[in-house]
XYZ file of C-alpha atoms in Angstrom:
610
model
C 0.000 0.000 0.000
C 1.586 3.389 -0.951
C 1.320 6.247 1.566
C -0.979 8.043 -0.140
C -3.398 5.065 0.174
C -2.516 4.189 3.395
C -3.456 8.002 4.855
C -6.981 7.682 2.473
C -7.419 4.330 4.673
C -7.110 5.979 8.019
C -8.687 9.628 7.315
C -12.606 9.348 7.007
C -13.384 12.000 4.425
C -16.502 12.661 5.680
C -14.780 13.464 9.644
C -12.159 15.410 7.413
C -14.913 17.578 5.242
C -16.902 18.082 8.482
C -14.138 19.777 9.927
C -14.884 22.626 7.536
C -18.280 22.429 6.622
C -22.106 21.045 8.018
C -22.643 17.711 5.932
C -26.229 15.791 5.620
C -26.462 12.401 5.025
C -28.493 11.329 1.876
C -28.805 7.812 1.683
C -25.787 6.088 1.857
C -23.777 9.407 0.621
C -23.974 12.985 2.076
C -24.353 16.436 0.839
C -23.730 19.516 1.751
C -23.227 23.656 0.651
C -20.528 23.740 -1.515
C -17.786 25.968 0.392
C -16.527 26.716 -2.722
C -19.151 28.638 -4.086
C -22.391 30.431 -3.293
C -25.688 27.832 -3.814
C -28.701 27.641 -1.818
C -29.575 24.393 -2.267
C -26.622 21.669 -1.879
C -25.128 20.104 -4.867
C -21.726 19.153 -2.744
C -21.693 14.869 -2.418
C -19.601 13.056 -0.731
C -19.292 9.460 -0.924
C -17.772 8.174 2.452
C -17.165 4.193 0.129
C -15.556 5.788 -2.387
C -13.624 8.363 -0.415
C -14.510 10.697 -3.120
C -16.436 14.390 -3.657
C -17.789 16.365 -6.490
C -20.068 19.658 -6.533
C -22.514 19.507 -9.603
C -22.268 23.613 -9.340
C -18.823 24.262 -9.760
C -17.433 21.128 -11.222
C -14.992 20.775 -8.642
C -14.151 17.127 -7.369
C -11.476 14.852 -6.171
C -10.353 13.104 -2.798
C -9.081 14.316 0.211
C -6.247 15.664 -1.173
C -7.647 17.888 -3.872
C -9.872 19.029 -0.834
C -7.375 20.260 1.581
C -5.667 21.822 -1.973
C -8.732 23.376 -2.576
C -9.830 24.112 0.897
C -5.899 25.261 2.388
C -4.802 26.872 -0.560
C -2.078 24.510 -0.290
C 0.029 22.402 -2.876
C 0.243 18.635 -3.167
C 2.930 17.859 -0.812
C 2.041 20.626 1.723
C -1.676 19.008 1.561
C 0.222 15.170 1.517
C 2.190 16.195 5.158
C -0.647 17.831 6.300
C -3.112 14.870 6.001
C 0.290 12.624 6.953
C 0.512 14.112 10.200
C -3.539 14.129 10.754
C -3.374 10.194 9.972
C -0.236 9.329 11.803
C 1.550 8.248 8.288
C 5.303 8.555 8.391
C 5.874 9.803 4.595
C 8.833 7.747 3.564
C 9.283 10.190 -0.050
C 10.628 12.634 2.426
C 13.640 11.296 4.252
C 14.324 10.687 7.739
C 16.397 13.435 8.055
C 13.893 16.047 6.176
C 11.221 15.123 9.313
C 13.606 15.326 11.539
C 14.503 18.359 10.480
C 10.928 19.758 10.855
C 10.264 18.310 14.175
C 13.563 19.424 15.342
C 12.450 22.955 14.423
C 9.308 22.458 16.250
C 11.054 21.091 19.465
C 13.646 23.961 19.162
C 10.616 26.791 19.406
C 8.814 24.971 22.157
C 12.237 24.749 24.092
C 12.370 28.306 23.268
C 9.241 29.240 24.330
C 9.900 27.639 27.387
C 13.148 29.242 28.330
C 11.377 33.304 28.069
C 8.786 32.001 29.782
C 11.151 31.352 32.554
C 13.057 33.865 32.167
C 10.010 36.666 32.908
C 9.154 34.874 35.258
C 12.817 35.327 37.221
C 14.556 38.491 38.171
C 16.168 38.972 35.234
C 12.221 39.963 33.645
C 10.659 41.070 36.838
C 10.481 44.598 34.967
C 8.869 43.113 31.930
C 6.318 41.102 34.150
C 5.676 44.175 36.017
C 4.534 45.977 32.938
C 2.124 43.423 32.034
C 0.543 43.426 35.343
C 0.236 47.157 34.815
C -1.221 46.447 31.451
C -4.131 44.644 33.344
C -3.114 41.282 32.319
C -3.905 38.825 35.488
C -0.832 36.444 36.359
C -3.013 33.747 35.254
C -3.423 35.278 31.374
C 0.351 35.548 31.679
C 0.726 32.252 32.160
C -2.047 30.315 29.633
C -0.434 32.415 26.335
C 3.069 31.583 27.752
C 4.469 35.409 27.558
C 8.322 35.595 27.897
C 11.060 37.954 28.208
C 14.035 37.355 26.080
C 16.803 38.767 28.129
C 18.962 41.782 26.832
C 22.756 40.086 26.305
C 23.953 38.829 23.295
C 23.667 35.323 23.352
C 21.358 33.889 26.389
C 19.419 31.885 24.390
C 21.919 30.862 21.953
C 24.221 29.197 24.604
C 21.009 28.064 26.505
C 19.903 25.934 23.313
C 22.837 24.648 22.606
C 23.258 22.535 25.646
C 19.931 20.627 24.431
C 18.532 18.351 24.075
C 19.608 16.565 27.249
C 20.286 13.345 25.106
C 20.968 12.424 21.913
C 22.009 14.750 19.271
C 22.781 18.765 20.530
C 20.489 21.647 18.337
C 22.853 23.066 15.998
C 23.274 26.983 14.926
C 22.213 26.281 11.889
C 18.451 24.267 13.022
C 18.451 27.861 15.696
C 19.195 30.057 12.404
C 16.625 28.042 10.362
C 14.024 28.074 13.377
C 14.547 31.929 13.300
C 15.863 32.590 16.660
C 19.535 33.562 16.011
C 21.391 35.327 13.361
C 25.156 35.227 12.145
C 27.351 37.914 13.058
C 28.715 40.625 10.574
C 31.961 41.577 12.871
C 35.148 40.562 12.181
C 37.138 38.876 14.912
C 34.203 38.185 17.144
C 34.605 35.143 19.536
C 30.799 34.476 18.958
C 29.724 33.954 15.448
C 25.854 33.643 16.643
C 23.915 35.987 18.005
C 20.002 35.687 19.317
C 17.361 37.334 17.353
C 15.391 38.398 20.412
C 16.993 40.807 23.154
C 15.697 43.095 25.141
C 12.096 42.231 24.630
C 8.894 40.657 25.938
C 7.973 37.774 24.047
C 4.614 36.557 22.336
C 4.769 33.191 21.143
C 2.598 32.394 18.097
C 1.267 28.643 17.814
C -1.005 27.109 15.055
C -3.985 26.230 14.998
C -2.503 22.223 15.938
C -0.908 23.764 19.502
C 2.811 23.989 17.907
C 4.558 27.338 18.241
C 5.913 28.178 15.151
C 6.795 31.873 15.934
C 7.430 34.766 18.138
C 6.132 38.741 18.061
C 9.023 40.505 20.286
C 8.197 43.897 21.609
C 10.718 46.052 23.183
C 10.902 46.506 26.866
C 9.327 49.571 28.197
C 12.863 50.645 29.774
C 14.482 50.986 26.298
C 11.277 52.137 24.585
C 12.440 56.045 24.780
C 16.332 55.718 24.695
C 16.530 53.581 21.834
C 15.742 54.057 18.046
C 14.222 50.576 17.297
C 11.224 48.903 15.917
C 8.742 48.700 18.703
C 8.217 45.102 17.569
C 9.811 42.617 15.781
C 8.461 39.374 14.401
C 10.410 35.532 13.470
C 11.010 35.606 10.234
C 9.408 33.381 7.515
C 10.556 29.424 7.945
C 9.950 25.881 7.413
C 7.355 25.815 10.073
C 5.813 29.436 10.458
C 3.670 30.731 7.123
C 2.846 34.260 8.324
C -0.379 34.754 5.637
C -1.737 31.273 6.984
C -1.723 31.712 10.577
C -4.066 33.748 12.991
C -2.403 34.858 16.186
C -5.068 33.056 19.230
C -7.073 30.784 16.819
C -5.465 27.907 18.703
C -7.362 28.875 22.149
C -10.033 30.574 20.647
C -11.574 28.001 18.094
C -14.092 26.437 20.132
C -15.741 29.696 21.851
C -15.893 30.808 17.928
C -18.030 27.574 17.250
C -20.082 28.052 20.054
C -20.421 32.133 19.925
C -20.842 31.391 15.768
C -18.886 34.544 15.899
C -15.295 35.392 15.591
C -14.024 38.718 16.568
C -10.394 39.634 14.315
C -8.341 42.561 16.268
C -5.461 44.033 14.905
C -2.454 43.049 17.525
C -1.424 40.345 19.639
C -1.981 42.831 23.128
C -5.696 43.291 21.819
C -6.247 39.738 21.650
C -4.938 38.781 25.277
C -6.521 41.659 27.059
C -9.606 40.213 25.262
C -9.145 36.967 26.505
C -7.880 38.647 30.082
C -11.642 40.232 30.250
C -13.548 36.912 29.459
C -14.069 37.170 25.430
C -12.680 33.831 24.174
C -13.527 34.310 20.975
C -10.942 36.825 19.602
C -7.891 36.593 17.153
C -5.495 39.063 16.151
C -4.108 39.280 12.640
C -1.172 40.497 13.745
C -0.773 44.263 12.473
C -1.551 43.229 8.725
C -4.730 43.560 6.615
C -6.214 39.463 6.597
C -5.242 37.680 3.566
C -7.453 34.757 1.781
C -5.616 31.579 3.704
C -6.672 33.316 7.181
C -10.131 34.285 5.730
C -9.912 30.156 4.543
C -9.201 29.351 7.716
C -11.681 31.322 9.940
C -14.893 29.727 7.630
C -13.680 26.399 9.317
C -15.340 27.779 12.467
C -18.038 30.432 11.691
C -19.412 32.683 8.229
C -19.362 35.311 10.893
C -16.952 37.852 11.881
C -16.536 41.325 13.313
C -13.821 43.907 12.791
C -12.328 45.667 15.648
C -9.143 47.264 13.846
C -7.104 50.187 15.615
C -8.719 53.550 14.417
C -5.355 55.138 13.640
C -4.642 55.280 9.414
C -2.907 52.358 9.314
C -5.876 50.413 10.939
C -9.043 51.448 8.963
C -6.592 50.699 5.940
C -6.139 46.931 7.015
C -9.839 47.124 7.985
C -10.858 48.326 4.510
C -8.633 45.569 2.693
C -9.924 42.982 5.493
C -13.670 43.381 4.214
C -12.286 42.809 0.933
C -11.020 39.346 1.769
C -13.955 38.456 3.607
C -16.770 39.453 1.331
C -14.729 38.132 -1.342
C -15.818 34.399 0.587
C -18.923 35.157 1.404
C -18.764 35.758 4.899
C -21.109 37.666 6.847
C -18.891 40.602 8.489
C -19.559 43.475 11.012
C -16.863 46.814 12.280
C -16.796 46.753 15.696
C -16.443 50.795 16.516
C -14.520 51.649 19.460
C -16.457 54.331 21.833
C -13.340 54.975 23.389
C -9.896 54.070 23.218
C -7.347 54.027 20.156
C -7.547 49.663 20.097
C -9.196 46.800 21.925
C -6.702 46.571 24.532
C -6.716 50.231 25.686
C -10.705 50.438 25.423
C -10.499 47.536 27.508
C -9.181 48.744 30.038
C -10.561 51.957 30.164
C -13.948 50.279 30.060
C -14.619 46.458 29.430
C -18.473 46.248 29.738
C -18.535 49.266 27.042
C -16.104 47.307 24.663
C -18.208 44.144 25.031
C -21.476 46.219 24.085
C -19.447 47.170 20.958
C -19.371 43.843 19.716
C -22.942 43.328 20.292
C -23.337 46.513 18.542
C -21.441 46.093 15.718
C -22.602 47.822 12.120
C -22.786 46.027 9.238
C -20.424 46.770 6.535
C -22.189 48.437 4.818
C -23.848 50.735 7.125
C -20.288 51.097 8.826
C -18.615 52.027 5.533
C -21.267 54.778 4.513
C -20.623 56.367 7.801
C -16.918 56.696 7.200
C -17.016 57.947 3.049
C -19.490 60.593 3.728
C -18.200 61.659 7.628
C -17.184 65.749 6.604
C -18.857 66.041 3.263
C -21.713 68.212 2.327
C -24.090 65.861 1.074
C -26.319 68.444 -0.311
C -23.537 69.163 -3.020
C -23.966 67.044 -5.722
C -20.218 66.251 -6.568
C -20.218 64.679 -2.785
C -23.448 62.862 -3.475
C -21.772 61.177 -6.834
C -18.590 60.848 -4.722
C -19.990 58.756 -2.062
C -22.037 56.685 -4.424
C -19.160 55.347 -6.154
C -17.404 54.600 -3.043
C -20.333 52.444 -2.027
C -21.031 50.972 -5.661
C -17.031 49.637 -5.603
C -18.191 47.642 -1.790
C -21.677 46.691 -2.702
C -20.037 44.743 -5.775
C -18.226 42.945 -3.757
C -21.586 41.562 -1.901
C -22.188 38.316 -3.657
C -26.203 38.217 -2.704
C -28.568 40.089 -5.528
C -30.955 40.275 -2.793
C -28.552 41.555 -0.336
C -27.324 44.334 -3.313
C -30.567 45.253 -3.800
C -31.490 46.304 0.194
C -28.172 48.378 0.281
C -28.628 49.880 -3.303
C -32.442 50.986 -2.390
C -30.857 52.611 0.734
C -28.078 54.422 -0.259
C -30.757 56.247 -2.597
C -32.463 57.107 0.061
C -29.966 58.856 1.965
C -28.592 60.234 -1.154
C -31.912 61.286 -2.180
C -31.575 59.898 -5.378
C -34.194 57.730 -7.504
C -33.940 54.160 -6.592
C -34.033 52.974 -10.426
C -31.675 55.737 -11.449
C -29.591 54.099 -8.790
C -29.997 50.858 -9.934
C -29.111 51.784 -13.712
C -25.970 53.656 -12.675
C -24.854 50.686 -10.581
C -25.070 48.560 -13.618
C -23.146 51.275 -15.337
C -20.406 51.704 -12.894
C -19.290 47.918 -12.566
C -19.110 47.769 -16.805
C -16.897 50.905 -16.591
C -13.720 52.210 -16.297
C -14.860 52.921 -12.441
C -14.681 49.117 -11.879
C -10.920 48.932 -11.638
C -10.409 52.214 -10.122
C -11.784 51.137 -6.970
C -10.854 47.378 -6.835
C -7.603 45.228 -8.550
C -8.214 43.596 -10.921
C -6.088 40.903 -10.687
C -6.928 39.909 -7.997
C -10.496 39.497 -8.443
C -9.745 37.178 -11.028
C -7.455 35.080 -8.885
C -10.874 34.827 -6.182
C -13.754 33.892 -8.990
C -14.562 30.454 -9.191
C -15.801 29.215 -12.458
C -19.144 27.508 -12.897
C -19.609 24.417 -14.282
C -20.125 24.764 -17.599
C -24.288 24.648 -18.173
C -25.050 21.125 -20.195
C -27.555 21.007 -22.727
C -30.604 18.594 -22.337
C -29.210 15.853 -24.401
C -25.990 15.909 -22.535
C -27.502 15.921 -18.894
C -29.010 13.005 -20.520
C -26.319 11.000 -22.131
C -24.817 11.900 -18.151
C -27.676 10.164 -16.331
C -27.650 6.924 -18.058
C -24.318 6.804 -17.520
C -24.152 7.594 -14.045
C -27.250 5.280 -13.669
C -25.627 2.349 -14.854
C -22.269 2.777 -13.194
C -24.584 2.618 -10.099
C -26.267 -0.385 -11.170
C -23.951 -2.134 -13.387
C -25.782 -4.968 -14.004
C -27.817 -2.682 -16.950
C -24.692 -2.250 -18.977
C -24.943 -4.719 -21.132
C -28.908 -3.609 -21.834
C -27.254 -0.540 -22.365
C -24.786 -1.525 -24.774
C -27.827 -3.157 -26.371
C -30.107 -0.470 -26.599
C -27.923 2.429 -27.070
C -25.676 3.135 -29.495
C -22.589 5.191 -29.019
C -24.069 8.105 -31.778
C -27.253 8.188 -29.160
C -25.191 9.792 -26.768
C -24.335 14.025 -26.449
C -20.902 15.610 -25.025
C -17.980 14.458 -26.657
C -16.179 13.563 -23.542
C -19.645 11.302 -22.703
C -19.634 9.787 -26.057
C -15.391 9.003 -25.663
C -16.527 7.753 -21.737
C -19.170 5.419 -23.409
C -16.944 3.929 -26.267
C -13.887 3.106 -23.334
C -16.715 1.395 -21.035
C -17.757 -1.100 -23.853
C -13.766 -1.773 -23.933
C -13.162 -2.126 -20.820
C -16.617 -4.151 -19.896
C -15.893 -6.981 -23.120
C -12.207 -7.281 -21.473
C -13.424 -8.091 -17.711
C -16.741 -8.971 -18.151
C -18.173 -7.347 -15.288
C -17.397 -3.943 -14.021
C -15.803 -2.363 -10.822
C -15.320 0.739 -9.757
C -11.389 0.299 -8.357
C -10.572 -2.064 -11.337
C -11.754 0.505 -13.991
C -10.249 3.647 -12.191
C -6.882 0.732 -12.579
C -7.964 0.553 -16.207
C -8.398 4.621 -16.602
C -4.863 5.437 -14.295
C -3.503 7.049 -17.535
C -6.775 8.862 -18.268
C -6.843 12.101 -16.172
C -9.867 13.251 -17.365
C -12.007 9.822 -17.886
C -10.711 9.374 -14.059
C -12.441 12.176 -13.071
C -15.182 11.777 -15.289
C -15.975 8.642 -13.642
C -15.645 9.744 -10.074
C -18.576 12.617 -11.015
C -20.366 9.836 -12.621
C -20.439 7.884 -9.611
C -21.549 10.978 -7.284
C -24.293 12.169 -9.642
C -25.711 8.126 -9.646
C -25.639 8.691 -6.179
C -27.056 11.774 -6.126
C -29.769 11.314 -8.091
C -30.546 7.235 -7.654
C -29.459 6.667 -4.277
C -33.338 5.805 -3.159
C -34.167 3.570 -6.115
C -34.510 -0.058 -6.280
C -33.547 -2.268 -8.969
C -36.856 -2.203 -10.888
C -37.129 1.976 -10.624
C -33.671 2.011 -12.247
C -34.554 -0.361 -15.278
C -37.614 1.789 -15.673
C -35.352 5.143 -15.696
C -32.830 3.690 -17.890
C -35.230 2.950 -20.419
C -37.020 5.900 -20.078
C -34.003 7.869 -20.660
C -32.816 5.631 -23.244
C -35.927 6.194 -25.316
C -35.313 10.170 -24.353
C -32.598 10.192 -25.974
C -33.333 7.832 -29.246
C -35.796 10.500 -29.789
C -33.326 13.390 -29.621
C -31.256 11.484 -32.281
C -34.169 11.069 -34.836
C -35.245 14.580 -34.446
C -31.896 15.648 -34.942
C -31.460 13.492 -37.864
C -34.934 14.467 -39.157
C -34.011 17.866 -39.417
C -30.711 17.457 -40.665
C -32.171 15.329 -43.715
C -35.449 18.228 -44.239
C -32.076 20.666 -44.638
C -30.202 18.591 -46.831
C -33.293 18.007 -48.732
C -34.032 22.153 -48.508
C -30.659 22.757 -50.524
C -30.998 19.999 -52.947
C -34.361 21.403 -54.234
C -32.088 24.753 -54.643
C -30.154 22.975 -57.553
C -31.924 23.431 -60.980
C -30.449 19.872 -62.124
C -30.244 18.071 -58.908
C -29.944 14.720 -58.655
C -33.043 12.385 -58.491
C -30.892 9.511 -56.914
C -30.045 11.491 -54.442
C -33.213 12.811 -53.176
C -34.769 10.082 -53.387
C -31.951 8.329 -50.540
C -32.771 11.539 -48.583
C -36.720 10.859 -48.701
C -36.130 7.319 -48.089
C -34.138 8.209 -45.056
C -36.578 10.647 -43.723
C -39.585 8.454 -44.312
C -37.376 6.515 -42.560
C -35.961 8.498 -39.830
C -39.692 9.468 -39.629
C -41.038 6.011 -38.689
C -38.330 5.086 -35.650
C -39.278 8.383 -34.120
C -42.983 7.581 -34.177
C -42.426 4.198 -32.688
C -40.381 6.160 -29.362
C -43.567 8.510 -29.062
């Protein structure tokens, strides 16, 4: 068994898909919302025997693998080590001393982690633990996010580390330097050629969401904060282990409270998030200083469609706010601004006044409402140029709403407080996302990289020609009626009609039919192999309640469905062919009579399907 089959045999797709999303069972199958685009009514399967999804929406399909792709935004062999590590499969493609490595790294930060935690906690950081008291933080909040204080000489850390582990082989400078906690020196002559990363500076440790810490946030002591010309914080750098764009500072501790609030509340910096979770709101993470990007968006859907913004209101903020809603709209995700009453962030309205900052989440605005507040805040709205100003603003954020309905309520209210005519409105909203405004207020690129195709829309004939198929790979006992009854020229879609022809191959070969021996058969047909796995879902979708005598009854009902869509076709190809004969002065009579002959014909087989 190959690893890749061996983590498919101990992950349950259905325990892995549920992880993300709420899944029904149907039968002996379930369904669900596709996650990866907007539907009302589910067209997502799932088919825990098969170990195998497709969504009849959006075409999308695959395993558990093309999931976790899809889902993660992750490659194949991030997505293979991910679903490696979930299953307990030791991936023997990457060598001993490649996991080793990355566990070694992991140990390394936790062993970190460990050692500022001890050190605040001595005399050495007494200062630094001081200040967090008078921050508000409780000694207990200290201790659950394991705070630190990395102390300010060269190379405490450095010479700490490098006397672990207590057995077997010692943590080199170079695992510290790829872990991100030392650098190489620049000075000639110096006895030390390492130097730590962090000095000086109380420590944050970032984990993911699987409890590993990965990362730290440093800021600077409040002693050297005014005598020293330094960043006031300073983050690990990008490594094996820590991803920066797919990692939410507190999601770790604060996953469950968002399931069970069905809320998440995003705040700008670490400090908000802990004095959050100092004052009894669980359900916070921070994003670290930066605007959210698509993973973290990704990521937070695992555990709610809601969210709230409570972003600093200095510049910098509101501008990470502004390309936060962005990210969220952009999947469909129902989001709120929380608006401080007082206070320049969550951690200093906090502590000026919890209760009030807790009635701020409850009284968050919606977007919308939020965002018309801040364009037109100063401006003379009885000015026209404002008026047209303002509207634009809100046309380039209601586009981004991916509910008609939902663009319709906001579009009918903006009019209103515009005092403009609803329909004008309406026509100049059409106007302004077919103009040259469109891309003035939004990039383009990457819009494009966030739309998800549809499926492409199949005619009648080849919805069909897909049902029969899928009927009969669900009961394959009617194939050889099929094969019978149907003819290949019966069936619509070319890659149907190609699917058909390689089934009549494959069935006179074996003489029976299996799912795993034909998906064997197809391994060097990429798209047959995923032509099959849809056909499988959509028998299941549609057939999974029928019994043996329904399905012969549906097979030849759509069998005779589609015989009559090939005589009519045929029919009217023949009347045209016929229709530019009679246009020849001199045609021949041979020929038209073959022509009438086949219609009269043609004519006769449809009457007998009516």
């Amino acid at each position: 068994m190959s690893e890749i089959d061996d983590i498919k045999a101990k992950l349950n797709i259905i325990d892995l898909i549920r992880e993300y999303i709420p899944v029904k069972a149907v039968g002996a199958n379930f369904q669900a919302l596709c996650p990866f685009h907007n539907e009302k009514t589910p067209s997502f399967v799932i088919s825990p025997d098969k170990q195998i999804w497709h969504c009849f929406g959006c075409g999308r399909g695959g395993d558990i693998f093309s999931f976790i792709m899809e889902k993660e935004g992750l490659d194949f062999s991030e997505a293979l080590r991910l679903l490696a590590t979930k299953a307990g499969v030791e991936l023997k493609q990457y060598s001993k001393q490649d996991k080793s490595k990355l566990n070694r790294l992991l140990d390394i930060m936790m062993l970190a982690g460990k050692y500022y935690a001890h050190v605040l906690g001595s005399q050495t950081g007494k200062s630094a633990y001081d200040y967090l008291l008078k921050r508000g933080l409780k000694a207990e909040t200290i201790s659950d996010w394991s705070l630190g204080y990395a102390p300010d000489t060269g190379d405490s850390l450095y010479n700490f580390l490098r006397q672990r582990p207590q057995t077997g082989p010692k943590y080199t400078a170079a695992e510290m330097e790829a872990a991100g906690l030392i650098l190489k020196s620049n000075r000639m002559g110096s006895q030390n050629p390492y130097f730590d990363r962090f000095r000086g500076r109380i420590m944050f440790p970032i984990w993911d969401l699987n409890n590993n810490l990965v990362a730290f946030t440093a800021r600077i002591s409040p002693e050297k904060e005014n005598i020293e010309k330094t960043a006031k914080y300073i983050n690990s750098p990008q490594t094996e282990i820590y991803n920066k764009s797919r990692i939410l500072f507190g999601l770790n501790k604060a996953k469950n409270a968002i399931r069970e609030e069905n809320l998440v509340v995003v705040v700008e910096g670490q400090m908000d998030a802990i004095s959050c979770y100092n004052h009894g709101i669980y359900n916070v993470v921070a994003s670290s200083g930066t605007a959210l990007t698509s993973a973290q968006v990704a990521l937070l859907k695992r555990f709610t469609k809601n969210i709230a913004l409570a972003f600093d209101m200095d510049t910098a903020g509101q501008q990470a706010a502004d390309r936060g809603i962005r990210e969220v709209l952009a999947q469909e995700m129902n989001v709120k601004i929380i608006t401080l009453a007082s206070g320049k962030d969550p951690d200093e309205s906090l502590r000026q006044n919890s209760a009030e900052f807790k009635e701020a989440i409850k009284a968050a605005q919606p977007m919308l409402d939020y965002y018309f507040t801040k364009v037109s805040t100063g401006l003379n709205l009885a000015e026209l140029e404002n008026k047209v100003l303002v509207r634009n603003k809100m046309f380039a954020m209601i586009r981004l709403v991916p509910n008609k309905v939902e663009q319709g309520y906001w579009l009918k209210k903006i009019s209103e407080e515009l005092d403009f005519s609803e329909s004008d409105m309406r026509e100049e909203f059409v106007k302004f996302i077919s103009s040259s405004h469109y891309n003035s207020y939004d990039n383009k690129e990457e819009e494009t990289k966030k739309t998800v195709k549809a499926a492409p829309i199949l005619s009648r004939e080849e919805m069909l020609s897909e049902l029969i198929l899928a009927l009969v790979i669900k009961f394959p006992q009617f194939i050889p009626y099929l094969f019978d009854n149907l003819d290949v020229d019966r069936l619509y879609g070319e890659r149907n009609i190609t699917f058909y022809k390689t089934l009549i191959i494959y069935y006179n070969k074996a003489a029976s039919f299996s799912y795993e021996d034909m998906k064997v058969y197809l391994k060097n047909e990429e798209e047959l192999l995923k032509l099959l796995d849809r056909l499988l879902l959509l028998g299941e979708k549609e057939y999974y309640n029928y019994n043996v005598n329904e399905a012969r009854e549906e097979l030849i009902k759509i069998s005779q469905e589609l015989k009559r869509y090939y005589f009519q076709k045929k029919i009217k190809g023949i009347e045209k062919d016929i229709a530019n004969l009679e246009k020849q002065a001199d045609f021949e009579k041979e020929k038209m009579e073959e022509l009438m002959a086949g219609l009269k014909n043609a004519t006769e087989e449809l009457k007998k399907l009516m």
